[in-house]
Amino acid sequence: MKVTTHDQRAQIASRLRAAREAAGLSQGQVAKLMGFHRPTISEMEAGRRRVSAEEITKLAEIYGVSVEWAMSKQSDKKDPVDEKISLAARELSKMKDTDLERLMSLIRMLRKSERKK
Amino acid sequence: MSFDKKILAREAIAKALQTRRMAGYAMWYPVCVYDLAEKIGVEVRFFDIPSMEGVYSSGENPTIIISSLRPSGRQAFTGAHELGHHVFGHGAQYDELVEQRSEARRFDPNEFQVDSFAGALLMPKVAVDRGFALHGWDIATCSPEAYYTVATWLGVGYSTLIHHMQYAMQVIKPQRADELLRQILMVTRSNLLGKECREHLVVADNHWAGRAVDIQVSDLVLLPPGARIEGKCAVICEQNGTNTVAQGITPGIGRVVVDDLGWSTFIRVMRKQYSGRGKYRFEEEVNDVE
């Protein structure tokens, strides 16, 4: 049980870091937006500090990602692409497989069901 | 199935003008397509994917994703192209797109239409005409530097503007377009600056109006004589009787002012090859010292 909680925290931590980087923000910038000290964000992303549901919601909003994605326990590749989403991409045929996978990882993390501000 | 390109283009122009109007932009001014997109509820993201220009993703949170590894003029055109997919309601399920990946390329009416949309959104005829007229430039005889100046005001690439004026507006002849396209971009920039210029250069003279001067860190801006900068995102790096040259040094928003002319405009600087949400692209760096 303890191991599961630890793993889950590590998973959330890693997703929060990925979402922050995809949002183009530094830990310092996020800390300023959240009203925290910079080390607090660093501790969250290292999985050394518990992140409350309220904090995850606020971070997801700042990063423009789905709370559901941020809290998901499964590996990123198993996350389904929201079936409500359709894509228009003219040069998909020219994209390298690795680039396509990175793109789909970004699309999987984007906000889905939350109401926009 | 055959498609009438003229009809597709006409629909695209109407939609582009309608989109501008809806977002509150006058036809005779340039637009920042990312600001426009956010204004109509479309999220913009930059992403460092080398083999992609851009993607539109629909859903409850419509998003356009643009490669951060392209020149700024090309990024703006891609942004407008992807926004076109949004306003026309284009898109296919991911699995369908993957299946189409191996299909041979053929004329795609949707792609043609959103290219026309992008051209009309970023370079409406009224704005292009105004860009030349304000300077007293005749499009039949003016220099490549004049075209470059108007292109940077509109926020598009030099060759994009020329192609648009040749094919969509049909106001310059193929021979004239070829002549203009033959001049190497670095030569044009160096001619404007009066010395070799390898950085991206934006020409913001006293006719600049309608949008902020948007640059990336290390880009240069040619400003009117006597210009000064308010804010720390850019600095004046050269000042003489005819020119003032500024350079973007850190992300942020500032103001360019020429007191003698009573002229000012905002200047916005983003990180070089910025990757992230469009809304944070000018976010100032925060000192990370604990």
mmCIF file of C-alpha atoms in Angstrom:
data_model
loop_
_atom_site.group_PDB
_atom_site.id
_atom_site.type_symbol
_atom_site.label_atom_id
_atom_site.label_comp_id
_atom_site.label_asym_id
_atom_site.label_seq_id
_atom_site.Cartn_x
_atom_site.Cartn_y
_atom_site.Cartn_z
ATOM 1 C CA MET A 1 0.000 0.000 0.000
ATOM 2 C CA LYS A 2 2.809 2.351 0.973
ATOM 3 C CA VAL A 3 4.619 1.544 -2.275
ATOM 4 C CA THR A 4 1.511 2.345 -4.329
ATOM 5 C CA THR A 5 1.137 5.762 -2.668
ATOM 6 C CA HIS A 6 4.801 6.478 -3.269
ATOM 7 C CA ASP A 7 4.535 5.429 -6.911
ATOM 8 C CA GLN A 8 1.442 7.513 -7.406
ATOM 9 C CA ARG A 9 3.138 10.542 -5.910
ATOM 10 C CA ALA A 10 6.133 10.004 -8.184
ATOM 11 C CA GLN A 11 3.822 9.694 -11.176
ATOM 12 C CA ILE A 12 2.003 12.942 -10.323
ATOM 13 C CA ALA A 13 5.335 14.649 -9.687
ATOM 14 C CA SER A 14 6.668 13.605 -13.067
ATOM 15 C CA ARG A 15 3.483 14.725 -14.830
ATOM 16 C CA LEU A 16 3.533 18.092 -13.101
ATOM 17 C CA ARG A 17 7.093 18.654 -14.274
ATOM 18 C CA ALA A 18 6.233 17.618 -17.850
ATOM 19 C CA ALA A 19 3.177 19.895 -17.858
ATOM 20 C CA ARG A 20 5.154 22.846 -16.506
ATOM 21 C CA GLU A 21 7.856 22.413 -19.126
ATOM 22 C CA ALA A 22 5.237 22.113 -21.874
ATOM 23 C CA ALA A 23 3.645 25.334 -20.584
ATOM 24 C CA GLY A 24 6.992 27.124 -20.995
ATOM 25 C CA LEU A 25 7.338 28.122 -17.349
ATOM 26 C CA SER A 26 10.255 27.885 -14.945
ATOM 27 C CA GLN A 27 9.775 26.685 -11.378
ATOM 28 C CA GLY A 28 10.309 30.282 -10.242
ATOM 29 C CA GLN A 29 7.580 31.588 -12.532
ATOM 30 C CA VAL A 30 5.126 28.943 -11.312
ATOM 31 C CA ALA A 31 5.991 29.677 -7.691
ATOM 32 C CA LYS A 32 5.218 33.350 -8.327
ATOM 33 C CA LEU A 33 1.875 32.490 -9.968
ATOM 34 C CA MET A 34 0.979 30.140 -7.095
ATOM 35 C CA GLY A 35 2.222 32.444 -4.351
ATOM 36 C CA PHE A 36 4.759 29.825 -3.190
ATOM 37 C CA HIS A 37 8.502 29.828 -2.669
ATOM 38 C CA ARG A 38 10.404 28.254 -5.558
ATOM 39 C CA PRO A 39 11.645 25.226 -3.511
ATOM 40 C CA THR A 40 8.014 24.206 -2.876
ATOM 41 C CA ILE A 41 7.531 23.593 -6.611
ATOM 42 C CA SER A 42 10.850 21.802 -6.762
ATOM 43 C CA GLU A 43 9.818 19.518 -3.868
ATOM 44 C CA MET A 44 6.472 18.791 -5.532
ATOM 45 C CA GLU A 45 8.172 17.842 -8.780
ATOM 46 C CA ALA A 46 10.676 15.655 -6.977
ATOM 47 C CA GLY A 47 7.803 13.754 -5.330
ATOM 48 C CA ARG A 48 9.043 14.776 -1.863
ATOM 49 C CA ARG A 49 6.017 16.862 -0.990
ATOM 50 C CA ARG A 50 2.392 15.794 -1.080
ATOM 51 C CA VAL A 51 0.338 17.854 -3.539
ATOM 52 C CA SER A 52 -3.230 18.538 -2.452
ATOM 53 C CA ALA A 53 -6.161 18.157 -4.827
ATOM 54 C CA GLU A 54 -6.648 21.900 -4.680
ATOM 55 C CA GLU A 55 -3.013 22.522 -5.662
ATOM 56 C CA ILE A 56 -3.218 20.042 -8.544
ATOM 57 C CA THR A 57 -6.343 21.781 -9.814
ATOM 58 C CA LYS A 58 -4.653 25.171 -9.668
ATOM 59 C CA LEU A 59 -1.457 23.879 -11.309
ATOM 60 C CA ALA A 60 -3.454 22.140 -14.045
ATOM 61 C CA GLU A 61 -5.189 25.426 -14.763
ATOM 62 C CA ILE A 62 -1.879 27.307 -14.993
ATOM 63 C CA TYR A 63 -0.397 24.612 -17.243
ATOM 64 C CA GLY A 64 -3.541 24.256 -19.363
ATOM 65 C CA VAL A 65 -3.730 20.515 -18.789
ATOM 66 C CA SER A 66 -6.444 18.146 -17.692
ATOM 67 C CA VAL A 67 -6.609 17.372 -13.941
ATOM 68 C CA GLU A 68 -7.620 13.845 -14.960
ATOM 69 C CA TRP A 69 -4.358 13.502 -16.909
ATOM 70 C CA ALA A 70 -2.246 14.976 -14.095
ATOM 71 C CA MET A 71 -3.648 12.450 -11.611
ATOM 72 C CA SER A 72 -3.706 9.440 -13.912
ATOM 73 C CA LYS A 73 -1.903 6.348 -12.674
ATOM 74 C CA GLN A 74 -1.228 4.794 -16.050
ATOM 75 C CA SER A 75 1.741 5.337 -18.293
ATOM 76 C CA ASP A 76 1.451 8.196 -20.748
ATOM 77 C CA LYS A 77 1.279 6.012 -23.853
ATOM 78 C CA LYS A 78 -1.785 4.192 -22.509
ATOM 79 C CA ASP A 79 -3.760 7.409 -22.092
ATOM 80 C CA PRO A 80 -6.381 7.476 -24.809
ATOM 81 C CA VAL A 81 -6.709 10.480 -27.090
ATOM 82 C CA ASP A 82 -10.011 12.139 -26.152
ATOM 83 C CA GLU A 83 -12.445 10.902 -28.791
ATOM 84 C CA LYS A 84 -14.119 14.305 -28.877
ATOM 85 C CA ILE A 85 -10.884 15.732 -30.256
ATOM 86 C CA SER A 86 -10.232 15.857 -33.962
ATOM 87 C CA LEU A 87 -7.039 17.023 -35.561
ATOM 88 C CA ALA A 88 -6.053 18.888 -38.672
ATOM 89 C CA ALA A 89 -2.449 18.334 -39.601
ATOM 90 C CA ARG A 90 -1.373 18.785 -43.178
ATOM 91 C CA GLU A 91 2.057 17.235 -42.955
ATOM 92 C CA LEU A 92 1.421 14.286 -40.713
ATOM 93 C CA SER A 93 2.877 12.088 -43.434
ATOM 94 C CA LYS A 94 6.186 13.948 -43.184
ATOM 95 C CA MET A 95 6.436 13.722 -39.418
ATOM 96 C CA LYS A 96 8.950 11.409 -37.859
ATOM 97 C CA ASP A 97 7.468 8.734 -35.590
ATOM 98 C CA THR A 98 9.251 10.129 -32.532
ATOM 99 C CA ASP A 99 7.939 13.643 -33.252
ATOM 100 C CA LEU A 100 4.424 12.311 -33.765
ATOM 101 C CA GLU A 101 4.564 10.482 -30.445
ATOM 102 C CA ARG A 102 5.757 13.656 -28.667
ATOM 103 C CA LEU A 103 2.952 15.617 -30.292
ATOM 104 C CA MET A 104 0.351 13.079 -29.216
ATOM 105 C CA SER A 105 1.752 13.120 -25.665
ATOM 106 C CA LEU A 106 1.155 16.877 -25.606
ATOM 107 C CA ILE A 107 -2.374 16.511 -26.987
ATOM 108 C CA ARG A 108 -3.186 13.828 -24.398
ATOM 109 C CA MET A 109 -2.289 16.176 -21.562
ATOM 110 C CA LEU A 110 -4.400 19.135 -22.761
ATOM 111 C CA ARG A 111 -7.505 20.134 -20.876
ATOM 112 C CA LYS A 112 -10.540 18.056 -21.720
ATOM 113 C CA SER A 113 -13.606 18.298 -19.580
ATOM 114 C CA GLU A 114 -12.765 21.245 -17.334
ATOM 115 C CA ARG A 115 -14.641 24.417 -17.937
ATOM 116 C CA LYS A 116 -12.517 27.167 -19.339
ATOM 117 C CA LYS A 117 -12.053 30.265 -17.212
ATOM 118 C CA MET B 1 -14.419 15.430 -57.128
ATOM 119 C CA SER B 2 -13.416 18.780 -58.540
ATOM 120 C CA PHE B 3 -13.206 22.003 -56.577
ATOM 121 C CA ASP B 4 -13.466 25.559 -57.771
ATOM 122 C CA LYS B 5 -10.448 27.287 -56.270
ATOM 123 C CA LYS B 6 -11.995 30.720 -56.822
ATOM 124 C CA ILE B 7 -15.038 29.809 -54.737
ATOM 125 C CA LEU B 8 -12.882 28.288 -52.006
ATOM 126 C CA ALA B 9 -10.692 31.421 -51.930
ATOM 127 C CA ARG B 10 -13.686 33.756 -51.881
ATOM 128 C CA GLU B 11 -15.181 31.880 -48.922
ATOM 129 C CA ALA B 12 -11.818 31.974 -47.161
ATOM 130 C CA ILE B 13 -11.436 35.749 -47.616
ATOM 131 C CA ALA B 14 -14.964 36.368 -46.326
ATOM 132 C CA LYS B 15 -14.290 34.167 -43.310
ATOM 133 C CA ALA B 16 -10.960 35.892 -42.595
ATOM 134 C CA LEU B 17 -12.533 39.335 -42.683
ATOM 135 C CA GLN B 18 -15.402 38.125 -40.522
ATOM 136 C CA THR B 19 -12.922 36.671 -38.011
ATOM 137 C CA ARG B 20 -11.022 39.961 -37.855
ATOM 138 C CA ARG B 21 -14.238 41.887 -37.354
ATOM 139 C CA MET B 22 -15.466 39.489 -34.679
ATOM 140 C CA ALA B 23 -12.195 39.894 -32.743
ATOM 141 C CA GLY B 24 -12.312 43.676 -33.102
ATOM 142 C CA TYR B 25 -9.438 44.252 -35.524
ATOM 143 C CA ALA B 26 -9.588 46.974 -38.168
ATOM 144 C CA MET B 27 -8.930 45.808 -41.747
ATOM 145 C CA TRP B 28 -6.156 48.332 -42.337
ATOM 146 C CA TYR B 29 -3.978 47.194 -39.433
ATOM 147 C CA PRO B 30 -1.846 44.086 -39.009
ATOM 148 C CA VAL B 31 -2.838 41.501 -36.424
ATOM 149 C CA CYS B 32 -0.939 39.328 -34.004
ATOM 150 C CA VAL B 33 -2.575 36.040 -34.901
ATOM 151 C CA TYR B 34 -1.813 34.486 -31.501
ATOM 152 C CA ASP B 35 -3.592 37.325 -29.669
ATOM 153 C CA LEU B 36 -6.491 37.041 -32.089
ATOM 154 C CA ALA B 37 -6.739 33.270 -31.557
ATOM 155 C CA GLU B 38 -6.791 33.629 -27.757
ATOM 156 C CA LYS B 39 -9.406 36.367 -28.113
ATOM 157 C CA ILE B 40 -11.771 33.983 -29.891
ATOM 158 C CA GLY B 41 -11.146 31.148 -27.422
ATOM 159 C CA VAL B 42 -8.412 29.160 -29.158
ATOM 160 C CA GLU B 43 -5.367 28.241 -27.112
ATOM 161 C CA VAL B 44 -1.959 28.705 -28.751
ATOM 162 C CA ARG B 45 1.043 26.542 -27.944
ATOM 163 C CA PHE B 46 4.556 26.505 -29.309
ATOM 164 C CA PHE B 47 6.298 23.151 -29.339
ATOM 165 C CA ASP B 48 9.834 22.222 -30.380
ATOM 166 C CA ILE B 49 8.994 19.558 -32.938
ATOM 167 C CA PRO B 50 11.359 19.733 -35.926
ATOM 168 C CA SER B 51 9.316 17.826 -38.502
ATOM 169 C CA MET B 52 6.045 19.708 -37.986
ATOM 170 C CA GLU B 53 4.799 23.158 -38.987
ATOM 171 C CA GLY B 54 1.574 23.170 -37.011
ATOM 172 C CA VAL B 55 -1.480 21.225 -35.887
ATOM 173 C CA TYR B 56 -5.012 22.123 -34.930
ATOM 174 C CA SER B 57 -6.688 20.121 -32.199
ATOM 175 C CA SER B 58 -10.416 20.627 -31.683
ATOM 176 C CA GLY B 59 -12.549 19.647 -28.704
ATOM 177 C CA GLU B 60 -13.732 21.599 -25.694
ATOM 178 C CA ASN B 61 -10.381 23.321 -25.510
ATOM 179 C CA PRO B 62 -9.464 24.050 -29.153
ATOM 180 C CA THR B 63 -5.721 24.434 -29.496
ATOM 181 C CA ILE B 64 -3.277 25.309 -32.226
ATOM 182 C CA ILE B 65 0.233 23.963 -31.863
ATOM 183 C CA ILE B 66 3.033 25.647 -33.790
ATOM 184 C CA SER B 67 6.617 24.518 -34.216
ATOM 185 C CA SER B 68 8.903 26.750 -32.178
ATOM 186 C CA LEU B 69 11.749 25.964 -34.571
ATOM 187 C CA ARG B 70 10.579 28.085 -37.506
ATOM 188 C CA PRO B 71 11.182 31.758 -38.375
ATOM 189 C CA SER B 72 8.619 34.095 -36.800
ATOM 190 C CA GLY B 73 6.939 35.072 -40.097
ATOM 191 C CA ARG B 74 6.409 31.439 -40.987
ATOM 192 C CA GLN B 75 5.090 30.690 -37.499
ATOM 193 C CA ALA B 76 2.523 33.480 -37.869
ATOM 194 C CA PHE B 77 1.344 32.108 -41.217
ATOM 195 C CA THR B 78 1.114 28.608 -39.730
ATOM 196 C CA GLY B 79 -0.842 30.032 -36.785
ATOM 197 C CA ALA B 80 -3.310 31.685 -39.164
ATOM 198 C CA HIS B 81 -3.508 28.481 -41.248
ATOM 199 C CA GLU B 82 -4.347 26.382 -38.171
ATOM 200 C CA LEU B 83 -6.835 29.016 -37.003
ATOM 201 C CA GLY B 84 -8.467 28.597 -40.404
ATOM 202 C CA HIS B 85 -9.063 24.919 -39.595
ATOM 203 C CA HIS B 86 -10.772 26.061 -36.406
ATOM 204 C CA VAL B 87 -13.107 28.590 -38.017
ATOM 205 C CA PHE B 88 -13.995 26.189 -40.836
ATOM 206 C CA GLY B 89 -14.535 23.337 -38.350
ATOM 207 C CA HIS B 90 -12.036 21.014 -40.023
ATOM 208 C CA GLY B 91 -10.502 17.950 -38.424
ATOM 209 C CA ALA B 92 -10.424 14.201 -38.419
ATOM 210 C CA GLN B 93 -10.033 11.578 -35.740
ATOM 211 C CA TYR B 94 -6.446 10.690 -34.922
ATOM 212 C CA ASP B 95 -6.820 7.098 -36.175
ATOM 213 C CA GLU B 96 -8.126 8.317 -39.545
ATOM 214 C CA LEU B 97 -5.211 10.687 -39.878
ATOM 215 C CA VAL B 98 -2.749 7.920 -39.123
ATOM 216 C CA GLU B 99 -4.372 5.777 -41.824
ATOM 217 C CA GLN B 100 -4.079 8.669 -44.297
ATOM 218 C CA ARG B 101 -0.386 9.032 -43.487
ATOM 219 C CA SER B 102 0.622 6.544 -46.149
ATOM 220 C CA GLU B 103 -1.790 7.832 -48.795
ATOM 221 C CA ALA B 104 -0.398 9.679 -51.781
ATOM 222 C CA ARG B 105 -0.600 13.478 -51.589
ATOM 223 C CA ARG B 106 -3.315 15.056 -53.654
ATOM 224 C CA PHE B 107 -5.034 18.433 -53.836
ATOM 225 C CA ASP B 108 -6.732 19.009 -50.523
ATOM 226 C CA PRO B 109 -9.465 21.676 -50.708
ATOM 227 C CA ASN B 110 -9.375 22.215 -46.936
ATOM 228 C CA GLU B 111 -5.661 22.964 -46.978
ATOM 229 C CA PHE B 112 -6.037 25.282 -49.965
ATOM 230 C CA GLN B 113 -8.882 27.091 -48.243
ATOM 231 C CA VAL B 114 -7.087 27.636 -44.945
ATOM 232 C CA ASP B 115 -3.986 28.879 -46.776
ATOM 233 C CA SER B 116 -6.209 31.455 -48.481
ATOM 234 C CA PHE B 117 -7.749 32.249 -45.109
ATOM 235 C CA ALA B 118 -4.293 32.774 -43.559
ATOM 236 C CA GLY B 119 -3.243 35.109 -46.374
ATOM 237 C CA ALA B 120 -6.391 37.208 -46.095
ATOM 238 C CA LEU B 121 -6.279 37.290 -42.293
ATOM 239 C CA LEU B 122 -2.679 38.455 -42.050
ATOM 240 C CA MET B 123 -2.473 40.476 -45.266
ATOM 241 C CA PRO B 124 -5.861 41.996 -46.119
ATOM 242 C CA LYS B 125 -5.622 44.094 -49.268
ATOM 243 C CA VAL B 126 -6.452 47.292 -47.385
ATOM 244 C CA ALA B 127 -3.620 46.720 -44.905
ATOM 245 C CA VAL B 128 -1.083 45.833 -47.607
ATOM 246 C CA ASP B 129 -2.018 48.898 -49.692
ATOM 247 C CA ARG B 130 -1.824 51.089 -46.615
ATOM 248 C CA GLY B 131 1.619 49.737 -45.682
ATOM 249 C CA PHE B 132 3.049 50.927 -49.006
ATOM 250 C CA ALA B 133 0.944 54.088 -49.342
ATOM 251 C CA LEU B 134 1.887 55.499 -45.924
ATOM 252 C CA HIS B 135 5.531 55.430 -46.979
ATOM 253 C CA GLY B 136 4.759 56.770 -50.449
ATOM 254 C CA TRP B 137 6.090 53.585 -52.078
ATOM 255 C CA ASP B 138 4.924 52.421 -55.506
ATOM 256 C CA ILE B 139 4.717 48.615 -55.502
ATOM 257 C CA ALA B 140 5.788 48.493 -59.150
ATOM 258 C CA THR B 141 9.092 50.236 -58.540
ATOM 259 C CA CYS B 142 9.978 50.230 -54.852
ATOM 260 C CA SER B 143 12.946 48.350 -53.446
ATOM 261 C CA PRO B 144 13.069 44.918 -51.821
ATOM 262 C CA GLU B 145 13.812 46.812 -48.585
ATOM 263 C CA ALA B 146 10.393 48.500 -48.885
ATOM 264 C CA TYR B 147 8.694 45.105 -49.280
ATOM 265 C CA TYR B 148 10.692 43.797 -46.329
ATOM 266 C CA THR B 149 9.569 46.754 -44.185
ATOM 267 C CA VAL B 150 5.897 46.143 -44.980
ATOM 268 C CA ALA B 151 6.308 42.384 -44.393
ATOM 269 C CA THR B 152 7.734 42.909 -40.903
ATOM 270 C CA TRP B 153 4.925 45.345 -40.089
ATOM 271 C CA LEU B 154 2.380 42.707 -41.134
ATOM 272 C CA GLY B 155 4.357 40.076 -39.196
ATOM 273 C CA VAL B 156 4.821 37.776 -42.193
ATOM 274 C CA GLY B 157 7.850 36.571 -44.113
ATOM 275 C CA TYR B 158 9.240 38.597 -47.037
ATOM 276 C CA SER B 159 8.559 35.891 -49.617
ATOM 277 C CA THR B 160 5.101 35.218 -48.116
ATOM 278 C CA LEU B 161 4.106 38.827 -48.768
ATOM 279 C CA ILE B 162 5.443 38.745 -52.328
ATOM 280 C CA HIS B 163 3.682 35.462 -53.132
ATOM 281 C CA HIS B 164 0.465 36.806 -51.625
ATOM 282 C CA MET B 165 0.674 39.987 -53.723
ATOM 283 C CA GLN B 166 1.439 37.939 -56.827
ATOM 284 C CA TYR B 167 -1.064 35.097 -56.543
ATOM 285 C CA ALA B 168 -3.859 36.183 -54.200
ATOM 286 C CA MET B 169 -3.968 39.964 -54.702
ATOM 287 C CA GLN B 170 -2.606 39.759 -58.261
ATOM 288 C CA VAL B 171 -1.034 43.212 -58.015
ATOM 289 C CA ILE B 172 2.516 42.312 -59.004
ATOM 290 C CA LYS B 173 3.597 40.500 -62.139
ATOM 291 C CA PRO B 174 5.563 37.238 -62.092
ATOM 292 C CA GLN B 175 8.686 38.934 -63.458
ATOM 293 C CA ARG B 176 8.590 41.580 -60.718
ATOM 294 C CA ALA B 177 8.008 38.908 -58.077
ATOM 295 C CA ASP B 178 10.982 36.909 -59.398
ATOM 296 C CA GLU B 179 13.203 39.991 -59.230
ATOM 297 C CA LEU B 180 12.182 40.682 -55.644
ATOM 298 C CA LEU B 181 12.606 37.063 -54.602
ATOM 299 C CA ARG B 182 16.099 36.914 -56.107
ATOM 300 C CA GLN B 183 17.492 39.296 -53.507
ATOM 301 C CA ILE B 184 18.978 37.389 -50.603
ATOM 302 C CA LEU B 185 17.280 38.198 -47.288
ATOM 303 C CA MET B 186 20.544 38.842 -45.481
ATOM 304 C CA VAL B 187 21.459 41.447 -48.124
ATOM 305 C CA THR B 188 18.104 43.199 -47.631
ATOM 306 C CA ARG B 189 18.602 43.302 -43.874
ATOM 307 C CA SER B 190 22.173 44.510 -44.235
ATOM 308 C CA ASN B 191 21.071 47.258 -46.640
ATOM 309 C CA LEU B 192 18.481 48.437 -44.142
ATOM 310 C CA LEU B 193 20.902 48.355 -41.236
ATOM 311 C CA GLY B 194 23.873 49.764 -43.142
ATOM 312 C CA LYS B 195 26.082 46.875 -42.067
ATOM 313 C CA GLU B 196 26.086 43.089 -42.108
ATOM 314 C CA CYS B 197 23.035 41.696 -40.349
ATOM 315 C CA ARG B 198 22.625 38.021 -39.551
ATOM 316 C CA GLU B 199 19.880 38.407 -36.924
ATOM 317 C CA HIS B 200 16.199 38.732 -37.670
ATOM 318 C CA LEU B 201 15.426 42.415 -38.201
ATOM 319 C CA VAL B 202 12.085 44.188 -37.735
ATOM 320 C CA VAL B 203 11.649 47.652 -39.216
ATOM 321 C CA ALA B 204 9.433 49.733 -36.933
ATOM 322 C CA ASP B 205 9.507 53.252 -38.323
ATOM 323 C CA ASN B 206 7.199 56.104 -37.371
ATOM 324 C CA HIS B 207 4.429 54.682 -39.603
ATOM 325 C CA TRP B 208 4.250 51.574 -37.405
ATOM 326 C CA ALA B 209 0.791 51.311 -35.845
ATOM 327 C CA GLY B 210 -1.866 48.782 -35.034
ATOM 328 C CA ARG B 211 0.122 46.139 -33.184
ATOM 329 C CA ALA B 212 3.060 45.709 -30.835
ATOM 330 C CA VAL B 213 6.581 45.100 -32.131
ATOM 331 C CA ASP B 214 6.990 41.388 -31.387
ATOM 332 C CA ILE B 215 10.495 39.957 -31.430
ATOM 333 C CA GLN B 216 12.550 37.159 -29.922
ATOM 334 C CA VAL B 217 15.620 37.577 -27.734
ATOM 335 C CA SER B 218 18.603 38.675 -29.909
ATOM 336 C CA ASP B 219 16.372 39.969 -32.752
ATOM 337 C CA LEU B 220 17.031 43.548 -33.870
ATOM 338 C CA VAL B 221 14.569 46.392 -34.399
ATOM 339 C CA LEU B 222 15.273 49.375 -36.608
ATOM 340 C CA LEU B 223 13.585 52.365 -34.973
ATOM 341 C CA PRO B 224 13.221 56.057 -35.822
ATOM 342 C CA PRO B 225 16.045 58.388 -34.723
ATOM 343 C CA GLY B 226 15.787 59.475 -31.103
ATOM 344 C CA ALA B 227 13.820 56.401 -29.991
ATOM 345 C CA ARG B 228 14.141 55.257 -26.407
ATOM 346 C CA ILE B 229 12.959 52.084 -24.669
ATOM 347 C CA GLU B 230 10.946 51.906 -21.489
ATOM 348 C CA GLY B 231 11.343 48.553 -19.736
ATOM 349 C CA LYS B 232 14.147 46.020 -19.562
ATOM 350 C CA CYS B 233 13.169 43.564 -22.344
ATOM 351 C CA ALA B 234 15.164 45.429 -25.030
ATOM 352 C CA VAL B 235 18.047 47.871 -25.166
ATOM 353 C CA ILE B 236 19.227 50.476 -27.642
ATOM 354 C CA CYS B 237 22.438 49.115 -29.110
ATOM 355 C CA GLU B 238 23.103 51.762 -31.731
ATOM 356 C CA GLN B 239 21.996 55.359 -32.108
ATOM 357 C CA ASN B 240 22.985 57.801 -34.842
ATOM 358 C CA GLY B 241 21.417 60.628 -36.809
ATOM 359 C CA THR B 242 19.419 58.384 -39.137
ATOM 360 C CA ASN B 243 18.755 55.214 -37.168
ATOM 361 C CA THR B 244 18.221 53.736 -33.789
ATOM 362 C CA VAL B 245 18.760 50.010 -33.412
ATOM 363 C CA ALA B 246 17.343 48.057 -30.490
ATOM 364 C CA GLN B 247 17.861 44.437 -29.527
ATOM 365 C CA GLY B 248 15.663 42.068 -27.517
ATOM 366 C CA ILE B 249 17.575 40.880 -24.455
ATOM 367 C CA THR B 250 15.102 39.185 -22.119
ATOM 368 C CA PRO B 251 11.414 38.149 -22.235
ATOM 369 C CA GLY B 252 9.000 40.860 -21.250
ATOM 370 C CA ILE B 253 6.941 43.792 -22.437
ATOM 371 C CA GLY B 254 8.177 47.357 -22.793
ATOM 372 C CA ARG B 255 7.478 50.473 -24.792
ATOM 373 C CA VAL B 256 9.318 52.309 -27.556
ATOM 374 C CA VAL B 257 8.938 56.071 -27.458
ATOM 375 C CA VAL B 258 10.088 58.845 -29.768
ATOM 376 C CA ASP B 259 9.368 62.023 -27.827
ATOM 377 C CA ASP B 260 9.988 64.409 -30.747
ATOM 378 C CA LEU B 261 7.471 62.591 -32.949
ATOM 379 C CA GLY B 262 4.957 61.930 -30.213
ATOM 380 C CA TRP B 263 5.076 58.304 -31.393
ATOM 381 C CA SER B 264 5.144 55.186 -29.263
ATOM 382 C CA THR B 265 4.391 51.488 -29.487
ATOM 383 C CA PHE B 266 4.671 48.435 -27.284
ATOM 384 C CA ILE B 267 7.577 46.062 -27.747
ATOM 385 C CA ARG B 268 7.189 42.445 -26.663
ATOM 386 C CA VAL B 269 10.091 40.042 -26.407
ATOM 387 C CA MET B 270 9.844 36.270 -26.175
ATOM 388 C CA ARG B 271 12.548 33.657 -25.603
ATOM 389 C CA LYS B 272 14.382 32.450 -28.686
ATOM 390 C CA GLN B 273 12.532 29.421 -30.073
ATOM 391 C CA TYR B 274 10.082 29.619 -27.188
ATOM 392 C CA SER B 275 8.274 26.392 -26.403
ATOM 393 C CA GLY B 276 5.182 26.691 -24.200
ATOM 394 C CA ARG B 277 1.719 28.200 -23.897
ATOM 395 C CA GLY B 278 1.194 31.267 -26.050
ATOM 396 C CA LYS B 279 -0.151 33.228 -23.088
ATOM 397 C CA TYR B 280 3.191 32.966 -21.257
ATOM 398 C CA ARG B 281 5.452 33.800 -24.192
ATOM 399 C CA PHE B 282 6.383 37.238 -22.865
ATOM 400 C CA GLU B 283 6.474 36.177 -19.205
ATOM 401 C CA GLU B 284 9.450 37.765 -17.462
ATOM 402 C CA GLU B 285 12.132 35.493 -16.037
ATOM 403 C CA VAL B 286 11.953 35.111 -12.261
ATOM 404 C CA ASN B 287 15.096 35.078 -10.207
ATOM 405 C CA ASP B 288 15.234 31.483 -8.993
ATOM 406 C CA VAL B 289 17.471 32.241 -6.009
ATOM 407 C CA GLU B 290 15.830 30.666 -2.947
#
